[in-house]
Coordinates of C-alpha atoms and ligand atoms in Angstrom, one line a residue:
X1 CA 56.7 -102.5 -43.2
X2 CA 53.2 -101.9 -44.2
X3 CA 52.4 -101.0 -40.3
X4 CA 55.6 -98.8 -40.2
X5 CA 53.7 -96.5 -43.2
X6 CA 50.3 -96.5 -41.7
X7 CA 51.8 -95.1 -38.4
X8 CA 53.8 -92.7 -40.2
X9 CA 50.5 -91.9 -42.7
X10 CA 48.3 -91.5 -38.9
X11 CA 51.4 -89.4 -37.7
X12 CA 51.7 -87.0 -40.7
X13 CA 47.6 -86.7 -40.8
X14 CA 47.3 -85.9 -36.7
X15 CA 50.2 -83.4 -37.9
X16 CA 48.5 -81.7 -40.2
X17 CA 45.1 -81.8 -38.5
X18 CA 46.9 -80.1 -35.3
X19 CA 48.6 -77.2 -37.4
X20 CA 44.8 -77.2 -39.0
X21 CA 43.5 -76.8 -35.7
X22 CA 46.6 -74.4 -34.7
X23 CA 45.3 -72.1 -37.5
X24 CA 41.7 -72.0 -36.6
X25 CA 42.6 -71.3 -33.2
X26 CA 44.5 -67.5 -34.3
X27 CA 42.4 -64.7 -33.9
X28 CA 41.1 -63.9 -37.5
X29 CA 43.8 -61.4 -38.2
X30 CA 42.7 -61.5 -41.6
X31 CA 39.1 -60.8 -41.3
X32 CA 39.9 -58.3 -38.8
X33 CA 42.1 -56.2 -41.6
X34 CA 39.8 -56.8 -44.2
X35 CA 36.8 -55.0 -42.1
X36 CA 39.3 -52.2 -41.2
X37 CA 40.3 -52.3 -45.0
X38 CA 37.1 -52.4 -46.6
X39 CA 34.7 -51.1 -43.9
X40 CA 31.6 -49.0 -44.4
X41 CA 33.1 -45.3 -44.5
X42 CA 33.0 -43.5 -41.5
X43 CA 32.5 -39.7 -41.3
X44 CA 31.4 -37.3 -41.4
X45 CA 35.0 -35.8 -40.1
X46 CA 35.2 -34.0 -36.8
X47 CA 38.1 -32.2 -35.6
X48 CA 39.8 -33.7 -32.8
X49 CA 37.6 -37.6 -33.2
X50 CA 41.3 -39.4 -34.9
X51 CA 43.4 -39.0 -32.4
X52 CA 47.3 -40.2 -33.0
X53 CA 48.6 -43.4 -31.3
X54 CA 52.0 -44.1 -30.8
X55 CA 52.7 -47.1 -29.7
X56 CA 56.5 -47.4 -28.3
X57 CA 58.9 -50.1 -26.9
X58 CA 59.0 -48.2 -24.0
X59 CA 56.0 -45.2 -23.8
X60 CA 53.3 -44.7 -25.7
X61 CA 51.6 -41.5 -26.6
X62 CA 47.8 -40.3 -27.5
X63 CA 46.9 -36.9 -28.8
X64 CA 44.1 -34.7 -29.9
X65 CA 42.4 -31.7 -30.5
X66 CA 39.7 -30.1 -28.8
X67 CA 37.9 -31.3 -25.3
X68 CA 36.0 -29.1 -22.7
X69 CA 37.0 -26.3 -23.8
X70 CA 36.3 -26.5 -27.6
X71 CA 38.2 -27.5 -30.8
X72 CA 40.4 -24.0 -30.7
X73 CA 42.3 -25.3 -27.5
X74 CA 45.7 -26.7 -28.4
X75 CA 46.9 -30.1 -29.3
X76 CA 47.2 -32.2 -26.0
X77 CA 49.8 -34.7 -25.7
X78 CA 49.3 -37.8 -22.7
X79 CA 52.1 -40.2 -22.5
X80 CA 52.4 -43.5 -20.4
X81 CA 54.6 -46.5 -20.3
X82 CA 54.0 -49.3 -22.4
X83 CA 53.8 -51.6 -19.7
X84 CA 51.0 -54.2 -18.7
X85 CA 51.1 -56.4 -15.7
X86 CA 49.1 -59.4 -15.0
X87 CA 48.7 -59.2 -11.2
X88 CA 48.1 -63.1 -8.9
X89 CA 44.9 -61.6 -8.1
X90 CA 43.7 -61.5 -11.5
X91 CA 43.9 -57.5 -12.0
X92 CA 45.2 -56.2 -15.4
X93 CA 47.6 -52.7 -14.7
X94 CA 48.5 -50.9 -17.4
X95 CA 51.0 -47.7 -17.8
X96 CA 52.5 -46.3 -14.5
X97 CA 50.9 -48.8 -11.9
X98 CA 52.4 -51.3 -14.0
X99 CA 55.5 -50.1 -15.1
X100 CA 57.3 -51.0 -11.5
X101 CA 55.4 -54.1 -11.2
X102 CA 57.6 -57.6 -10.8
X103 CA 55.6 -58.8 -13.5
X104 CA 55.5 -56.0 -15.8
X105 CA 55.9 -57.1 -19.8
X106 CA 56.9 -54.5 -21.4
X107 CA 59.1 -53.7 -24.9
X108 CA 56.3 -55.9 -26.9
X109 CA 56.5 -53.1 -30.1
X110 CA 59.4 -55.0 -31.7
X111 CA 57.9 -58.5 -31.7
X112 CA 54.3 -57.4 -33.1
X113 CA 53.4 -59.5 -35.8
X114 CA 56.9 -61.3 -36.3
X115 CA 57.4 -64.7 -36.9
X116 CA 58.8 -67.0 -34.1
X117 CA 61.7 -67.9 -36.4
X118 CA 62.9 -64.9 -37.3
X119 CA 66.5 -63.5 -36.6
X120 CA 65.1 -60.3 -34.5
X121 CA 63.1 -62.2 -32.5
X122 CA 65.9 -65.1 -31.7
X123 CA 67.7 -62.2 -30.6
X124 CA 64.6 -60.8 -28.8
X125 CA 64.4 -63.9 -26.8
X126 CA 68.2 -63.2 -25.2
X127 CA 67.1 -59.7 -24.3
X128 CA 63.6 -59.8 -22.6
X129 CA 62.7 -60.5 -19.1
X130 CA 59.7 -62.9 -19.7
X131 CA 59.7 -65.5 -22.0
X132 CA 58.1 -65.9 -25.5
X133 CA 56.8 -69.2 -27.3
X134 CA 56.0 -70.5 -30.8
X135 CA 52.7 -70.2 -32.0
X136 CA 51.5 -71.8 -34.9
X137 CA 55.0 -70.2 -36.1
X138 CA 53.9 -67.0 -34.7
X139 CA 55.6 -65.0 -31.3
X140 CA 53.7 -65.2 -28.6
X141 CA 54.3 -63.9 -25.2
X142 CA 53.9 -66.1 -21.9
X143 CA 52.2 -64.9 -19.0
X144 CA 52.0 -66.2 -15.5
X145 CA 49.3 -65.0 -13.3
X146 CA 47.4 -65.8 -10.5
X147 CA 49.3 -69.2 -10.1
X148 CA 47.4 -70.1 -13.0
X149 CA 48.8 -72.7 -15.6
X150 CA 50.8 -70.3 -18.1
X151 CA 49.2 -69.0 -20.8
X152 CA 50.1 -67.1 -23.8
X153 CA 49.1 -64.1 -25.8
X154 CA 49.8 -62.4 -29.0
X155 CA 52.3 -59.2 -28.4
X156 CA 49.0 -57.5 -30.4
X157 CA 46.3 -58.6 -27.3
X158 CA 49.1 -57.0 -24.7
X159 CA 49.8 -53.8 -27.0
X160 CA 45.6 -53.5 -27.0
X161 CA 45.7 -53.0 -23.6
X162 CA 48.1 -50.2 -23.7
X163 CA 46.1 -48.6 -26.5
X164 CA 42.4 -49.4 -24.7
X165 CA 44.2 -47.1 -21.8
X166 CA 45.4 -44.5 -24.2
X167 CA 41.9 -44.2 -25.7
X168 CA 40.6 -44.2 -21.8
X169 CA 42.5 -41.1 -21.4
X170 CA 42.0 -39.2 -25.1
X171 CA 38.0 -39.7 -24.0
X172 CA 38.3 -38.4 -20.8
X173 CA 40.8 -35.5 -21.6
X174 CA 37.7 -34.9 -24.7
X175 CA 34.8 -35.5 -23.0
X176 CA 33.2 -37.7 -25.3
X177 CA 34.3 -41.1 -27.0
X178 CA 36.5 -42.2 -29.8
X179 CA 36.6 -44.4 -32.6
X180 CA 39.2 -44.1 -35.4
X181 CA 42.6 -43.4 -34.9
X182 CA 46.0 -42.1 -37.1
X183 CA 48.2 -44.9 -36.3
X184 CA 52.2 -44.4 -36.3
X185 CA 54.5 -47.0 -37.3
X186 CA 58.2 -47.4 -37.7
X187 CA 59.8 -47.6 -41.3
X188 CA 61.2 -51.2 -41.0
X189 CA 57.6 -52.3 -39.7
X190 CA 56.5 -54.7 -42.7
X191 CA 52.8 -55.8 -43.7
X192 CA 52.5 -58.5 -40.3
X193 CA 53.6 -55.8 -37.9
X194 CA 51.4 -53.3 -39.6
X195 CA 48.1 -55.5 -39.7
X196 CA 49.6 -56.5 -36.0
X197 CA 49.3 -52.7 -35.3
X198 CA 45.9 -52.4 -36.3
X199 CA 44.6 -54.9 -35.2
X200 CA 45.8 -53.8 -31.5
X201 CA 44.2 -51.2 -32.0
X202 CA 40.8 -52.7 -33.3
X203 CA 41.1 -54.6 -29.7
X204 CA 41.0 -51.3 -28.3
X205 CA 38.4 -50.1 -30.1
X206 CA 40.2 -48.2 -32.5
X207 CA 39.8 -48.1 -36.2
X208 CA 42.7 -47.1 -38.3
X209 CA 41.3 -44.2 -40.3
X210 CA 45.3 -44.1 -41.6
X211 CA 48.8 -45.8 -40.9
X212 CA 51.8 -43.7 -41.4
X213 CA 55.6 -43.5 -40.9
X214 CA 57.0 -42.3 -37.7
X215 CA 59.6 -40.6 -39.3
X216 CA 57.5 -38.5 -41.8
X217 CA 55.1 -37.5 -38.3
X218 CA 58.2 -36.4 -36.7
X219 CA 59.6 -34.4 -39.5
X220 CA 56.0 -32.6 -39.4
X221 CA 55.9 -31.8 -36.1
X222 CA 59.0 -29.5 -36.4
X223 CA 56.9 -28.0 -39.8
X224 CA 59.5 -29.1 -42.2
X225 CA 56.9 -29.5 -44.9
X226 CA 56.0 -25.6 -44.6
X227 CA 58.0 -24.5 -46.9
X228 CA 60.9 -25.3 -44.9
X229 CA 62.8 -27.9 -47.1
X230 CA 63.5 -27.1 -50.7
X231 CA 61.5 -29.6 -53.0
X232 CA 64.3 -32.3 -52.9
X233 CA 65.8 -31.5 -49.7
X234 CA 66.5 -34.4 -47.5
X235 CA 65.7 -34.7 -43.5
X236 CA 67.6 -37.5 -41.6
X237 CA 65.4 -38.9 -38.4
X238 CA 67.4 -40.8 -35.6
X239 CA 65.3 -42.0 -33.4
X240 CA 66.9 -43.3 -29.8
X241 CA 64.1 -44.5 -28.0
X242 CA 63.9 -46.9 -24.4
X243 CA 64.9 -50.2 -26.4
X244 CA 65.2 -49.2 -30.1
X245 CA 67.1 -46.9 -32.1
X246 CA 66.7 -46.1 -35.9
X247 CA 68.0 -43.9 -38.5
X248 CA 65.9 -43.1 -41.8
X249 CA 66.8 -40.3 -44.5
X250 CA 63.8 -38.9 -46.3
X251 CA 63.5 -36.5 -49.1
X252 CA 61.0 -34.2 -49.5
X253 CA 59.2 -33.4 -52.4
X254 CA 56.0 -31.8 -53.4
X255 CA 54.5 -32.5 -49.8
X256 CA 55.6 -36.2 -49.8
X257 CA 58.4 -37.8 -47.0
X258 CA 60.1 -40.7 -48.9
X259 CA 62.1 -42.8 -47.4
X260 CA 65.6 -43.3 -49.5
X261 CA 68.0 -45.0 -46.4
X262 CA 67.3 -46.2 -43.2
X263 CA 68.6 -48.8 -40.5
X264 CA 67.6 -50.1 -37.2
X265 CA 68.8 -51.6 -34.1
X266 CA 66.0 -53.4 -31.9
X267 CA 68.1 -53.3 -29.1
X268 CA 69.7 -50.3 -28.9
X269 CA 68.2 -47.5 -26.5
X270 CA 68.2 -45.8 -22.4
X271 CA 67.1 -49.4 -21.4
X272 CA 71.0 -50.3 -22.3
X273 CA 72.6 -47.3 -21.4
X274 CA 70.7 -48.2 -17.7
X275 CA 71.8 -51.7 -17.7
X276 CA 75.8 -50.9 -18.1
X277 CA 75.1 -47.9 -15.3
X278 CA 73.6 -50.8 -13.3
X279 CA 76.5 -53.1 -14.3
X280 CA 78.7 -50.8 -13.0
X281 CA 77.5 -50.3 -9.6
X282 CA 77.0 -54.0 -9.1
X283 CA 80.7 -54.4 -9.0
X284 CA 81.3 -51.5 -7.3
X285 CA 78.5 -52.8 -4.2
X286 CA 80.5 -55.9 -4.6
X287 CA 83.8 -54.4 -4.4
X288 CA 83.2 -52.0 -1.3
X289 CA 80.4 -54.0 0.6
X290 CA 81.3 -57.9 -0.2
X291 CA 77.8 -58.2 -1.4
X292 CA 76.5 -59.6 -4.7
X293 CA 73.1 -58.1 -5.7
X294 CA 73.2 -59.2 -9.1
X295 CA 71.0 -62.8 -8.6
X296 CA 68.2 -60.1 -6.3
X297 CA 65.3 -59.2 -9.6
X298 CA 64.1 -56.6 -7.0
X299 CA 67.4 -55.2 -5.8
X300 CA 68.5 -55.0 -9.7
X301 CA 65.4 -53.4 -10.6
X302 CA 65.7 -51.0 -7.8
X303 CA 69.5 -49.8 -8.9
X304 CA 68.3 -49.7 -12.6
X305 CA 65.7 -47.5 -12.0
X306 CA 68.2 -45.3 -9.5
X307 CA 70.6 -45.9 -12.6
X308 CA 67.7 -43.9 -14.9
X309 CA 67.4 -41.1 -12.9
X310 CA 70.7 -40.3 -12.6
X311 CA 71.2 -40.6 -16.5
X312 CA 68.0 -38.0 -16.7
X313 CA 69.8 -35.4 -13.9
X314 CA 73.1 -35.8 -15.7
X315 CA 71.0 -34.6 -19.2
X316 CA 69.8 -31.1 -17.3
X317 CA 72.1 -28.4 -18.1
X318 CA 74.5 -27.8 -15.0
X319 CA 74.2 -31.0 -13.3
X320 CA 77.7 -32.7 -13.9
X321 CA 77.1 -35.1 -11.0
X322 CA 73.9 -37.5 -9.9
X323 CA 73.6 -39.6 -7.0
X324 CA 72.8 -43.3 -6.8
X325 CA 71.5 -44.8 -3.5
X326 CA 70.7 -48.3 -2.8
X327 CA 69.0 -49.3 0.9
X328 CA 67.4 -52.4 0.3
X329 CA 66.5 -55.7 1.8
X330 CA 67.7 -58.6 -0.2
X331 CA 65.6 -61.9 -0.7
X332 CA 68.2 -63.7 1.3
X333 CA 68.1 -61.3 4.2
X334 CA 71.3 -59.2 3.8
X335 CA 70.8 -55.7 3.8
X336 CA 72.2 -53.4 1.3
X337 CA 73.2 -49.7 2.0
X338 CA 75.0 -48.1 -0.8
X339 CA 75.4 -44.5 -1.7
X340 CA 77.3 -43.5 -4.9
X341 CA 77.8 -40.9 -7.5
X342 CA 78.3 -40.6 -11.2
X343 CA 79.8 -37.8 -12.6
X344 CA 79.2 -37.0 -17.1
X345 CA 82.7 -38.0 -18.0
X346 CA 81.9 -41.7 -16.0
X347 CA 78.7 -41.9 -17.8
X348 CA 79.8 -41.0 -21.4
X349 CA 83.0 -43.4 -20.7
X350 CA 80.7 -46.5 -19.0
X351 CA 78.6 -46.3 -22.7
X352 CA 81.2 -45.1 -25.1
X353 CA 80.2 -48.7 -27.6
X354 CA 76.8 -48.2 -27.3
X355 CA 76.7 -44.4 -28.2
X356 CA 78.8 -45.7 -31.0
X357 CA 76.6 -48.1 -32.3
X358 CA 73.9 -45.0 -32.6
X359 CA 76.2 -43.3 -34.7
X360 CA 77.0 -46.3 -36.7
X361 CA 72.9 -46.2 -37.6
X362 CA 73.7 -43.2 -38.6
X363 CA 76.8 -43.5 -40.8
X364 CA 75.1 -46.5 -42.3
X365 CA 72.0 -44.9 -43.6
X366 CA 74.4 -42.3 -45.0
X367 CA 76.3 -44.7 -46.9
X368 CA 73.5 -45.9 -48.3
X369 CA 72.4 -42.7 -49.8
X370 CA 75.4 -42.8 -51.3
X371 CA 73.8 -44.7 -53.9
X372 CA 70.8 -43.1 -54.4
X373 CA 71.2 -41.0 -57.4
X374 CA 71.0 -37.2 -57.2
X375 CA 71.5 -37.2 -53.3
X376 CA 73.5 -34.3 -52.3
X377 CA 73.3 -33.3 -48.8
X378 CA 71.3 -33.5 -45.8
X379 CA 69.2 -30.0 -44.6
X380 CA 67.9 -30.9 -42.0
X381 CA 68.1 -33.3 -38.7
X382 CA 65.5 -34.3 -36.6
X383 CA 66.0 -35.9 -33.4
X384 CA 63.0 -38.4 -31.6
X385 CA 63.0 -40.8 -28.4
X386 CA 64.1 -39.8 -25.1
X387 CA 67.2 -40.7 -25.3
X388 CA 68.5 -38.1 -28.0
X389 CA 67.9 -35.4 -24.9
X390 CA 71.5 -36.8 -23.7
X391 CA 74.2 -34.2 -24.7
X392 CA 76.8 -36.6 -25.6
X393 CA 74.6 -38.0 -28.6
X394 CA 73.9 -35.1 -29.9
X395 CA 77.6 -34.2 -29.8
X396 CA 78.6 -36.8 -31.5
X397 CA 75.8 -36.6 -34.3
X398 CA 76.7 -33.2 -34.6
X399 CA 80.6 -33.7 -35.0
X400 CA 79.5 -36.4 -37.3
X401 CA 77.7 -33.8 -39.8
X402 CA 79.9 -31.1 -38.9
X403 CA 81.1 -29.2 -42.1
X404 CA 80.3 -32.0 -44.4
X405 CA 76.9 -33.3 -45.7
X406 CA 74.4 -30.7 -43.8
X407 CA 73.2 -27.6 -45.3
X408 CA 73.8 -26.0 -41.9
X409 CA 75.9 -27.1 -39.3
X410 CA 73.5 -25.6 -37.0
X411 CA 70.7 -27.5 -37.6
X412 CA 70.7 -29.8 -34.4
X413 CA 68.6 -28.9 -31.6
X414 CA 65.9 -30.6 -30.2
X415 CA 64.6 -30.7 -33.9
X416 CA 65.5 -29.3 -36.9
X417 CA 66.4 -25.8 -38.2
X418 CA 64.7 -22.9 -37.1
X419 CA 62.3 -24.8 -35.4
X420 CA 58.3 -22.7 -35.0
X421 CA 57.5 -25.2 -32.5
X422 CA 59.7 -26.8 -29.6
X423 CA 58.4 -30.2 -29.6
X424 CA 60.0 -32.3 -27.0
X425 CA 61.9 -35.6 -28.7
X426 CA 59.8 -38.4 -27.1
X427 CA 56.6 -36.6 -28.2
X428 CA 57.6 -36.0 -31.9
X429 CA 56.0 -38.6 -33.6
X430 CA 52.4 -38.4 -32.0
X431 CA 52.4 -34.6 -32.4
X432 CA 53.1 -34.9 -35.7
X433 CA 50.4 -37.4 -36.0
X434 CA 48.3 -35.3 -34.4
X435 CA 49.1 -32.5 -37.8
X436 CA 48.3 -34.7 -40.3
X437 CA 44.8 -36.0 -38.7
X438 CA 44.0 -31.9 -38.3
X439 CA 42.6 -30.9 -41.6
X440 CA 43.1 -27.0 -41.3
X441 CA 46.6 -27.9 -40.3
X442 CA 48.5 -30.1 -42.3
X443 CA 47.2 -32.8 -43.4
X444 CA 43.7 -34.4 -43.4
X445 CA 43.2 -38.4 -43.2
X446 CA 43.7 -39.8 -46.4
X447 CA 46.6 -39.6 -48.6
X448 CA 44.9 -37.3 -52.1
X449 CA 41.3 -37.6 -50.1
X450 CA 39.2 -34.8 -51.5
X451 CA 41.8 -34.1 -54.7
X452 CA 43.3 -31.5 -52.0
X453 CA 47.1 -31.5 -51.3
X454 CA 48.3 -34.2 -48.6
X455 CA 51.1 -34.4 -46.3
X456 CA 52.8 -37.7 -46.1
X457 CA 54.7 -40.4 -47.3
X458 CA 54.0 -43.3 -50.2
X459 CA 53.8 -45.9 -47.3
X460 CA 51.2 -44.3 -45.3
X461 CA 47.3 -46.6 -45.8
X462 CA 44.0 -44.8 -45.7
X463 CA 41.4 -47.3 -44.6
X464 CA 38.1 -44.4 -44.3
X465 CA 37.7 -41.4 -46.3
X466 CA 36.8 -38.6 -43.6
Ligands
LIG501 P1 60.1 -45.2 -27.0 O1 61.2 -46.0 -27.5 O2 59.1 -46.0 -26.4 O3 59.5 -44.3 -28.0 P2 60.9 -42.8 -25.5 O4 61.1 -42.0 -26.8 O5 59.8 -42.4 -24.7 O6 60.7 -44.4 -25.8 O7 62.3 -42.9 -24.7 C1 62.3 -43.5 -23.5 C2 63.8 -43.5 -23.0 O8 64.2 -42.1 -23.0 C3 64.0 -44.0 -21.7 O9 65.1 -44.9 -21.7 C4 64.3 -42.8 -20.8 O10 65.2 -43.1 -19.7 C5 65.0 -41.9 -21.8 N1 64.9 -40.5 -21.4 C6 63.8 -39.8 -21.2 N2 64.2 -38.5 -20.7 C7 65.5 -38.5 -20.7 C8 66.5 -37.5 -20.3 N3 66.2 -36.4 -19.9 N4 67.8 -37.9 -20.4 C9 68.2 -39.1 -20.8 N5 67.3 -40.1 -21.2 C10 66.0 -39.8 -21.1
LIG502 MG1 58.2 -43.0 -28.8

């Protein structure tokens, strides 16, 4: 009996020495914050050195002012996709040479800084294409490379990478290096994903000079705070992205975004509207050819990206039908040669539920301003991500707002009404970030910095006065 007790004494202390251990063993997210939240000032402020990130599921974007050419040139916008790739031969890609890679890990955004335990990320698990592990209750992601053992990283040390290329690239576009960064976040994105955000970017060598909303940036980039919104008007954001898609409501007043509605969908974006495109022509290879593609990674990969394209020609004005080719060699030998086409109708049928569940985001966050007292109707609508540049989502927000609840049933284009600058959807949020890190813009980097008037929302963190 007595020996029973030791043993389960010895047991319960190696337990809490290894979850002691476990914890000393995490990269010191803490003390990395505190430096970025309590670190010496930086300055003095120089047009064009905090440069925007946003990081996405699917791309992310860098921006700035200035370069070879001086601070008057125009914002520039680089965008690549958020993928990394840990080759056998120990390289790291990053971005385009990684994005076709077999072992490219990408869609990492949504599981920064969650815990392993947590509803999204049990979903998350079903979705993604590589697997991802408990870590001292933490997500981590597994990677396989170079035949090595597996080993694991946080989603923050792969989005680092991402944001270590974006910097790359802001550097070389400026000629000269960088050190602070404006960095964009989502609404839903608590304190972990935030500090998880930061701290990816601290890998890169990025400090966060401020953290702010992507739906506020996006609402800037298509000048809604000059004096385009009444004081109380209220701007809905939907966001359809590569694997997310969210909706958030702000209203406007005295040049602050507040949030007062929003809901998300982590998996919800083109990704999906791909995979049923892919689905389809699986079955119909199957059907007229007799061959199965669907256990090939490569073959699958190859039709999904085919599957993409033809989505994106079908989005161009006067295109009404897109080809989609197979020729390929599967692992077992059998050749496939499959030509196909896809005309809009087929398209808009094949993802009918899931351009439904985009409006439901949208008819959601709407119900819930419902409560919020005072709310009276929506003036404008902005729309971000990629994947609002297909026409039969915007038809169906628009019918959705039509006559009811918009100050102008003409407010949906690419951004909002009467738009001064056409900013394309998937570059939204980082040009807007790119206005509120410009001082003789719209905004400058903290939130009241100076006494002077700020752009922004009551979420956004300054972490430097400039
Ligand atoms: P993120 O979620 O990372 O912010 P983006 O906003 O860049 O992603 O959106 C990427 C998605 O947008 C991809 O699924 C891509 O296929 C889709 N997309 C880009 N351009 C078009 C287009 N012209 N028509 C339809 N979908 C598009
Ligand atoms: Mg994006």
């Amino acid at each position: 009996m007595a020996r029973d007790g030791g043993a389960v004494v010895d047991i319960l202390a190696a337990a809490a020495a290894a979850v002691l251990l476990c914890c000393f063993l995490r990269p010191a997210t803490a003390m990395m914050v505190d430096t970025i939240r309590y670190g010496p000032p930086r300055g003095p402020y120089r047009l064009g050195a905090v440069p925007p990130v946003d990081l996405g599921n699917t791309n992310s974007c860098v921006a700035g002012y200035g370069g070879a050419d001086g601070e008057s040139t125009p914002m520039f916008r680089l965008c690549i996709p958020t993928s990394v790739a840990f080759t056998d031969d120990g390289a790291t890609l990053v971005g385009e040479a990684a994005k076709n890679h077999p072992a490219a890990i990408s869609g990492f955004k949504r599981l920064l800084g969650t815990r392993f335990d947590s509803p999204d990320v049990r979903s998350a698990a079903e979705h993604l294409p590589y697997k991802i592990v408990d870590w001292c209750t933490r997500t981590h992601i597994e990677v396989n490379a170079g035949g090595a053992a597996a080993r694991s990283m946080y989603p923050s040390d792969v989005a680092s990478i991402v944001i270590a290329e974006l910097k790359a690239r802001a550097e070389a576009h400026l000629g000269g290096e960088v050190h602070n960064a404006v960095v964009t976040v989502p609404y839903y994105f608590s304190d972990g994903p935030r500090e998880a955000a930061m701290n990816a970017a601290a890998m890169a060598g990025l400090m966060t000079a401020r953290i702010t909303g992507e739906p506020p940036a996006a609402a800037v980039s298509h000048g809604l705070h000059r004096n385009k919104l009444r004081d109380g008007g209220n701007v809905l954001v939907l966001h359809v992205g590569g694997g997310t898609s969210d909706t958030t409501v702000l209203t406007y007043d005295n040049a602050v975004f507040e949030a007062i509605a929003s809901y998300h969908d982590l998996h919800l974006g083109g990704d999906d509207f791909d995979g049923k495109l892919a689905d389809h022509f699986t079955q119909l290879i199957k059907h007229r050819h007799g061959i199965d593609i669907a256990g090939d990674d490569l073959a699958v990969a190859k039709l999904k990206a085919q599957c993409e394209r033809a989505k994106k020609t079908l989005t161009a004005a006067g295109h009404d039908t897109a080809q989609v080719n197979l020729h390929s060699q599967l692992a077992n030998g059998v050749n496939v040669s499959f030509s196909g086409s896809l005309t809009r109708p087929q398209f808009e049928e094949l993802n009918h539920d899931l351009f439904q569940r985009v409006i439901s985001l949208v008819e959601k966050a709407m119900a819930e301003t419902k409560r919020v007292p005072g709310f009276d109707m929506i003036d404008a609508i902005v729309l971000v991500g990629g994947s609002t540049r297909i026409p039969r989502i915007r038809e169906l927000v628009k019918n959705y707002f039509d006559g009811k609840e918009t100050a102008t049933a003409t407010s949906i284009s690419s951004g909002a009404v009467a738009m001064a600058v056409v900013v394309e959807p998937d570059e939204a949020v980082v040009h807007g970030g790119g206005l509120l890190s410009h001082p003789m813009e719209d905004g400058y980097l903290c939130m009241g910095a100076g006494g002077r008037r700020q752009i922004g929302s009551p979420m956004d963190r300054c972490y430097h006065e400039f």
